[in-house]
């Protein structure tokens, strides 16, 4: 199933399951000539990372062989995030994807209904009030 996982990873590179993440600048820094002050929120997108031609030549091309051998450089392929904040469900998702892929491929013929359908990407919606919640314990 190694090649199947490479196919799944390439699919997630082209259409990442997560949009990205907000981070707060812990110090002032300069990026692309712009000063980002400490405390500002920045939004990093998985999509732009996965489409960077520096790390993925011909970024629009579907090529599962990108993941053979040692694969992409660290933190250039991050559909589940990276580092200490990586999605804790990553391995479960991998197993679920492989089982699903096996069943679909072995039981169905797949054909695109709209062969050249475009995919639009938007940033994640952000609640204006911060999405407060109330937690109450279950009653036994």
JSON list of C-alpha atoms in Angstrom, two decimals:
[
{"chain": "A", "resi": 1, "resn": "UNK", "atom": "CA", "xyz": [0.00, 0.00, 0.00]},
{"chain": "A", "resi": 2, "resn": "UNK", "atom": "CA", "xyz": [3.04, 2.26, -0.12]},
{"chain": "A", "resi": 3, "resn": "UNK", "atom": "CA", "xyz": [2.17, 3.56, -3.60]},
{"chain": "A", "resi": 4, "resn": "UNK", "atom": "CA", "xyz": [-1.47, 4.04, -2.55]},
{"chain": "A", "resi": 5, "resn": "UNK", "atom": "CA", "xyz": [-0.30, 6.23, 0.31]},
{"chain": "A", "resi": 6, "resn": "UNK", "atom": "CA", "xyz": [1.90, 8.21, -2.10]},
{"chain": "A", "resi": 7, "resn": "UNK", "atom": "CA", "xyz": [-1.19, 8.76, -4.29]},
{"chain": "A", "resi": 8, "resn": "UNK", "atom": "CA", "xyz": [-3.19, 9.92, -1.25]},
{"chain": "A", "resi": 9, "resn": "UNK", "atom": "CA", "xyz": [-0.41, 12.26, -0.12]},
{"chain": "A", "resi": 10, "resn": "UNK", "atom": "CA", "xyz": [-0.15, 13.80, -3.58]},
{"chain": "A", "resi": 11, "resn": "UNK", "atom": "CA", "xyz": [-3.93, 14.30, -3.62]},
{"chain": "A", "resi": 12, "resn": "UNK", "atom": "CA", "xyz": [-3.70, 16.05, -0.22]},
{"chain": "A", "resi": 13, "resn": "UNK", "atom": "CA", "xyz": [-0.83, 18.16, -1.51]},
{"chain": "A", "resi": 14, "resn": "UNK", "atom": "CA", "xyz": [-3.00, 19.42, -4.37]},
{"chain": "A", "resi": 15, "resn": "UNK", "atom": "CA", "xyz": [-6.16, 19.80, -2.24]},
{"chain": "A", "resi": 16, "resn": "UNK", "atom": "CA", "xyz": [-5.15, 19.99, 1.43]},
{"chain": "A", "resi": 17, "resn": "UNK", "atom": "CA", "xyz": [-7.71, 18.88, 4.01]},
{"chain": "A", "resi": 18, "resn": "UNK", "atom": "CA", "xyz": [-6.92, 21.88, 6.22]},
{"chain": "A", "resi": 19, "resn": "UNK", "atom": "CA", "xyz": [-6.69, 25.52, 5.19]},
{"chain": "A", "resi": 20, "resn": "UNK", "atom": "CA", "xyz": [-3.89, 26.70, 7.44]},
{"chain": "A", "resi": 21, "resn": "UNK", "atom": "CA", "xyz": [-3.54, 28.26, 10.83]},
{"chain": "A", "resi": 22, "resn": "UNK", "atom": "CA", "xyz": [-3.34, 31.56, 12.64]},
{"chain": "A", "resi": 23, "resn": "UNK", "atom": "CA", "xyz": [-0.24, 32.27, 14.66]},
{"chain": "A", "resi": 24, "resn": "UNK", "atom": "CA", "xyz": [0.67, 35.22, 16.85]},
{"chain": "A", "resi": 25, "resn": "UNK", "atom": "CA", "xyz": [4.05, 36.88, 16.29]},
{"chain": "A", "resi": 26, "resn": "UNK", "atom": "CA", "xyz": [6.10, 36.53, 19.47]},
{"chain": "A", "resi": 27, "resn": "UNK", "atom": "CA", "xyz": [8.66, 39.13, 18.33]},
{"chain": "A", "resi": 28, "resn": "UNK", "atom": "CA", "xyz": [8.88, 41.82, 15.67]},
{"chain": "A", "resi": 29, "resn": "UNK", "atom": "CA", "xyz": [10.19, 40.41, 12.39]},
{"chain": "A", "resi": 30, "resn": "UNK", "atom": "CA", "xyz": [10.54, 41.38, 8.74]},
{"chain": "A", "resi": 31, "resn": "UNK", "atom": "CA", "xyz": [9.04, 39.25, 5.99]},
{"chain": "A", "resi": 32, "resn": "UNK", "atom": "CA", "xyz": [9.28, 40.15, 2.29]},
{"chain": "A", "resi": 33, "resn": "UNK", "atom": "CA", "xyz": [10.16, 43.73, 3.23]},
{"chain": "A", "resi": 34, "resn": "UNK", "atom": "CA", "xyz": [7.22, 44.15, 5.61]},
{"chain": "A", "resi": 35, "resn": "UNK", "atom": "CA", "xyz": [7.63, 44.52, 9.36]},
{"chain": "A", "resi": 36, "resn": "UNK", "atom": "CA", "xyz": [5.29, 42.30, 11.33]},
{"chain": "A", "resi": 37, "resn": "UNK", "atom": "CA", "xyz": [4.97, 43.66, 14.90]},
{"chain": "A", "resi": 38, "resn": "UNK", "atom": "CA", "xyz": [4.90, 41.46, 17.98]},
{"chain": "A", "resi": 39, "resn": "UNK", "atom": "CA", "xyz": [1.34, 40.45, 18.84]},
{"chain": "A", "resi": 40, "resn": "UNK", "atom": "CA", "xyz": [-0.01, 40.57, 15.28]},
{"chain": "A", "resi": 41, "resn": "UNK", "atom": "CA", "xyz": [-1.89, 37.54, 14.03]},
{"chain": "A", "resi": 42, "resn": "UNK", "atom": "CA", "xyz": [-0.62, 35.94, 10.83]},
{"chain": "A", "resi": 43, "resn": "UNK", "atom": "CA", "xyz": [-2.35, 33.33, 8.69]},
{"chain": "A", "resi": 44, "resn": "UNK", "atom": "CA", "xyz": [-0.23, 30.64, 7.10]},
{"chain": "A", "resi": 45, "resn": "UNK", "atom": "CA", "xyz": [-1.82, 28.61, 4.29]},
{"chain": "A", "resi": 46, "resn": "UNK", "atom": "CA", "xyz": [-1.12, 24.97, 3.57]},
{"chain": "A", "resi": 47, "resn": "UNK", "atom": "CA", "xyz": [-2.15, 25.55, -0.05]},
{"chain": "A", "resi": 48, "resn": "UNK", "atom": "CA", "xyz": [0.60, 28.09, -0.76]},
{"chain": "A", "resi": 49, "resn": "UNK", "atom": "CA", "xyz": [3.20, 25.88, 0.93]},
{"chain": "A", "resi": 50, "resn": "UNK", "atom": "CA", "xyz": [2.20, 22.84, -1.13]},
{"chain": "A", "resi": 51, "resn": "UNK", "atom": "CA", "xyz": [2.24, 24.81, -4.39]},
{"chain": "A", "resi": 52, "resn": "UNK", "atom": "CA", "xyz": [5.71, 26.31, -3.90]},
{"chain": "A", "resi": 53, "resn": "UNK", "atom": "CA", "xyz": [7.75, 25.41, -7.04]},
{"chain": "A", "resi": 54, "resn": "UNK", "atom": "CA", "xyz": [10.95, 25.66, -4.98]},
{"chain": "A", "resi": 55, "resn": "UNK", "atom": "CA", "xyz": [9.94, 22.47, -3.14]},
{"chain": "A", "resi": 56, "resn": "UNK", "atom": "CA", "xyz": [7.52, 20.90, -5.63]},
{"chain": "A", "resi": 57, "resn": "UNK", "atom": "CA", "xyz": [8.64, 21.29, -9.28]},
{"chain": "A", "resi": 58, "resn": "UNK", "atom": "CA", "xyz": [5.63, 21.57, -11.60]},
{"chain": "A", "resi": 59, "resn": "UNK", "atom": "CA", "xyz": [3.35, 22.13, -8.58]},
{"chain": "A", "resi": 60, "resn": "UNK", "atom": "CA", "xyz": [0.08, 21.69, -10.53]},
{"chain": "A", "resi": 61, "resn": "UNK", "atom": "CA", "xyz": [1.12, 18.27, -11.87]},
{"chain": "A", "resi": 62, "resn": "UNK", "atom": "CA", "xyz": [-0.18, 15.14, -10.11]},
{"chain": "A", "resi": 63, "resn": "UNK", "atom": "CA", "xyz": [2.98, 13.14, -9.38]},
{"chain": "A", "resi": 64, "resn": "UNK", "atom": "CA", "xyz": [2.90, 10.55, -6.55]},
{"chain": "A", "resi": 65, "resn": "UNK", "atom": "CA", "xyz": [6.62, 9.81, -7.13]},
{"chain": "A", "resi": 66, "resn": "UNK", "atom": "CA", "xyz": [7.39, 13.03, -5.20]},
{"chain": "A", "resi": 67, "resn": "UNK", "atom": "CA", "xyz": [6.94, 10.96, -2.05]},
{"chain": "A", "resi": 68, "resn": "UNK", "atom": "CA", "xyz": [9.32, 8.14, -2.94]},
{"chain": "A", "resi": 69, "resn": "UNK", "atom": "CA", "xyz": [12.57, 7.81, -1.02]},
{"chain": "A", "resi": 70, "resn": "UNK", "atom": "CA", "xyz": [12.95, 10.47, 1.65]},
{"chain": "A", "resi": 71, "resn": "UNK", "atom": "CA", "xyz": [10.08, 12.53, 0.15]},
{"chain": "A", "resi": 72, "resn": "UNK", "atom": "CA", "xyz": [9.76, 16.32, 0.38]},
{"chain": "A", "resi": 73, "resn": "UNK", "atom": "CA", "xyz": [11.87, 18.47, 2.68]},
{"chain": "A", "resi": 74, "resn": "UNK", "atom": "CA", "xyz": [10.61, 18.78, 6.28]},
{"chain": "A", "resi": 75, "resn": "UNK", "atom": "CA", "xyz": [7.72, 21.25, 6.78]},
{"chain": "A", "resi": 76, "resn": "UNK", "atom": "CA", "xyz": [7.09, 21.63, 3.03]},
{"chain": "A", "resi": 77, "resn": "UNK", "atom": "CA", "xyz": [4.31, 19.02, 3.01]},
{"chain": "A", "resi": 78, "resn": "UNK", "atom": "CA", "xyz": [1.98, 19.70, 5.92]},
{"chain": "A", "resi": 79, "resn": "UNK", "atom": "CA", "xyz": [-1.65, 18.61, 5.31]},
{"chain": "A", "resi": 80, "resn": "UNK", "atom": "CA", "xyz": [-1.96, 17.77, 9.02]},
{"chain": "A", "resi": 81, "resn": "UNK", "atom": "CA", "xyz": [0.20, 20.62, 10.29]},
{"chain": "A", "resi": 82, "resn": "UNK", "atom": "CA", "xyz": [3.62, 20.05, 11.76]},
{"chain": "A", "resi": 83, "resn": "UNK", "atom": "CA", "xyz": [5.68, 20.06, 14.90]},
{"chain": "A", "resi": 84, "resn": "UNK", "atom": "CA", "xyz": [4.05, 20.02, 18.33]},
{"chain": "A", "resi": 85, "resn": "UNK", "atom": "CA", "xyz": [0.69, 21.20, 16.92]},
{"chain": "A", "resi": 86, "resn": "UNK", "atom": "CA", "xyz": [0.39, 18.43, 14.33]},
{"chain": "A", "resi": 87, "resn": "UNK", "atom": "CA", "xyz": [-3.09, 16.93, 14.10]},
{"chain": "A", "resi": 88, "resn": "UNK", "atom": "CA", "xyz": [-3.34, 14.10, 16.64]},
{"chain": "A", "resi": 89, "resn": "UNK", "atom": "CA", "xyz": [-5.60, 12.18, 14.23]},
{"chain": "A", "resi": 90, "resn": "UNK", "atom": "CA", "xyz": [-2.96, 11.99, 11.50]},
{"chain": "A", "resi": 91, "resn": "UNK", "atom": "CA", "xyz": [-2.35, 8.23, 11.78]},
{"chain": "A", "resi": 92, "resn": "UNK", "atom": "CA", "xyz": [-6.05, 7.47, 12.10]},
{"chain": "A", "resi": 93, "resn": "UNK", "atom": "CA", "xyz": [-6.71, 9.58, 8.99]},
{"chain": "A", "resi": 94, "resn": "UNK", "atom": "CA", "xyz": [-3.97, 7.69, 7.13]},
{"chain": "A", "resi": 95, "resn": "UNK", "atom": "CA", "xyz": [-5.55, 4.33, 7.97]},
{"chain": "A", "resi": 96, "resn": "UNK", "atom": "CA", "xyz": [-9.03, 5.59, 7.10]},
{"chain": "A", "resi": 97, "resn": "UNK", "atom": "CA", "xyz": [-7.83, 6.98, 3.76]},
{"chain": "A", "resi": 98, "resn": "UNK", "atom": "CA", "xyz": [-6.07, 3.73, 2.83]},
{"chain": "A", "resi": 99, "resn": "UNK", "atom": "CA", "xyz": [-9.03, 1.51, 3.75]},
{"chain": "A", "resi": 100, "resn": "UNK", "atom": "CA", "xyz": [-11.44, 3.80, 1.87]},
{"chain": "A", "resi": 101, "resn": "UNK", "atom": "CA", "xyz": [-9.14, 3.97, -1.15]},
{"chain": "A", "resi": 102, "resn": "UNK", "atom": "CA", "xyz": [-8.76, 0.18, -1.22]},
{"chain": "A", "resi": 103, "resn": "UNK", "atom": "CA", "xyz": [-12.52, -0.39, -1.11]},
{"chain": "A", "resi": 104, "resn": "UNK", "atom": "CA", "xyz": [-13.33, 2.24, -3.73]},
{"chain": "A", "resi": 105, "resn": "UNK", "atom": "CA", "xyz": [-10.62, 1.13, -6.13]},
{"chain": "A", "resi": 106, "resn": "UNK", "atom": "CA", "xyz": [-11.39, -2.59, -5.81]},
{"chain": "A", "resi": 107, "resn": "UNK", "atom": "CA", "xyz": [-15.18, -2.24, -6.08]},
{"chain": "A", "resi": 108, "resn": "UNK", "atom": "CA", "xyz": [-15.86, 0.69, -8.44]},
{"chain": "A", "resi": 109, "resn": "UNK", "atom": "CA", "xyz": [-14.78, 2.30, -11.66]},
{"chain": "A", "resi": 110, "resn": "UNK", "atom": "CA", "xyz": [-14.11, 5.97, -11.13]},
{"chain": "A", "resi": 111, "resn": "UNK", "atom": "CA", "xyz": [-14.77, 8.61, -13.76]},
{"chain": "A", "resi": 112, "resn": "UNK", "atom": "CA", "xyz": [-14.92, 12.37, -13.35]},
{"chain": "A", "resi": 113, "resn": "UNK", "atom": "CA", "xyz": [-18.31, 13.81, -14.25]},
{"chain": "A", "resi": 114, "resn": "UNK", "atom": "CA", "xyz": [-16.74, 17.18, -15.03]},
{"chain": "A", "resi": 115, "resn": "UNK", "atom": "CA", "xyz": [-13.20, 16.43, -16.26]},
{"chain": "A", "resi": 116, "resn": "UNK", "atom": "CA", "xyz": [-11.76, 19.96, -15.93]},
{"chain": "A", "resi": 117, "resn": "UNK", "atom": "CA", "xyz": [-13.62, 21.14, -12.86]},
{"chain": "A", "resi": 118, "resn": "UNK", "atom": "CA", "xyz": [-11.84, 24.00, -11.04]},
{"chain": "A", "resi": 119, "resn": "UNK", "atom": "CA", "xyz": [-11.24, 24.10, -7.31]},
{"chain": "A", "resi": 120, "resn": "UNK", "atom": "CA", "xyz": [-11.66, 27.39, -5.42]},
{"chain": "A", "resi": 121, "resn": "UNK", "atom": "CA", "xyz": [-9.83, 28.05, -2.17]},
{"chain": "A", "resi": 122, "resn": "UNK", "atom": "CA", "xyz": [-10.94, 30.46, 0.54]},
{"chain": "A", "resi": 123, "resn": "UNK", "atom": "CA", "xyz": [-9.55, 31.05, 4.00]},
{"chain": "A", "resi": 124, "resn": "UNK", "atom": "CA", "xyz": [-11.36, 29.52, 6.93]},
{"chain": "A", "resi": 125, "resn": "UNK", "atom": "CA", "xyz": [-14.27, 31.48, 8.44]},
{"chain": "A", "resi": 126, "resn": "UNK", "atom": "CA", "xyz": [-13.47, 33.16, 11.73]},
{"chain": "A", "resi": 127, "resn": "UNK", "atom": "CA", "xyz": [-16.23, 33.72, 14.34]},
{"chain": "A", "resi": 128, "resn": "UNK", "atom": "CA", "xyz": [-16.49, 37.43, 15.24]},
{"chain": "A", "resi": 129, "resn": "UNK", "atom": "CA", "xyz": [-17.16, 36.67, 18.91]},
{"chain": "A", "resi": 130, "resn": "UNK", "atom": "CA", "xyz": [-14.53, 33.92, 19.22]},
{"chain": "A", "resi": 131, "resn": "UNK", "atom": "CA", "xyz": [-17.06, 31.03, 19.35]},
{"chain": "A", "resi": 132, "resn": "UNK", "atom": "CA", "xyz": [-17.53, 30.89, 23.11]},
{"chain": "A", "resi": 133, "resn": "UNK", "atom": "CA", "xyz": [-18.88, 27.64, 24.53]},
{"chain": "A", "resi": 134, "resn": "UNK", "atom": "CA", "xyz": [-20.41, 26.43, 27.77]},
{"chain": "A", "resi": 135, "resn": "UNK", "atom": "CA", "xyz": [-19.21, 23.12, 29.12]},
{"chain": "A", "resi": 136, "resn": "UNK", "atom": "CA", "xyz": [-21.33, 21.04, 31.46]},
{"chain": "A", "resi": 137, "resn": "UNK", "atom": "CA", "xyz": [-20.49, 17.57, 32.74]},
{"chain": "A", "resi": 138, "resn": "UNK", "atom": "CA", "xyz": [-22.60, 14.58, 31.75]},
{"chain": "A", "resi": 139, "resn": "UNK", "atom": "CA", "xyz": [-25.11, 13.46, 34.34]},
{"chain": "A", "resi": 140, "resn": "UNK", "atom": "CA", "xyz": [-24.54, 9.85, 35.39]}
]
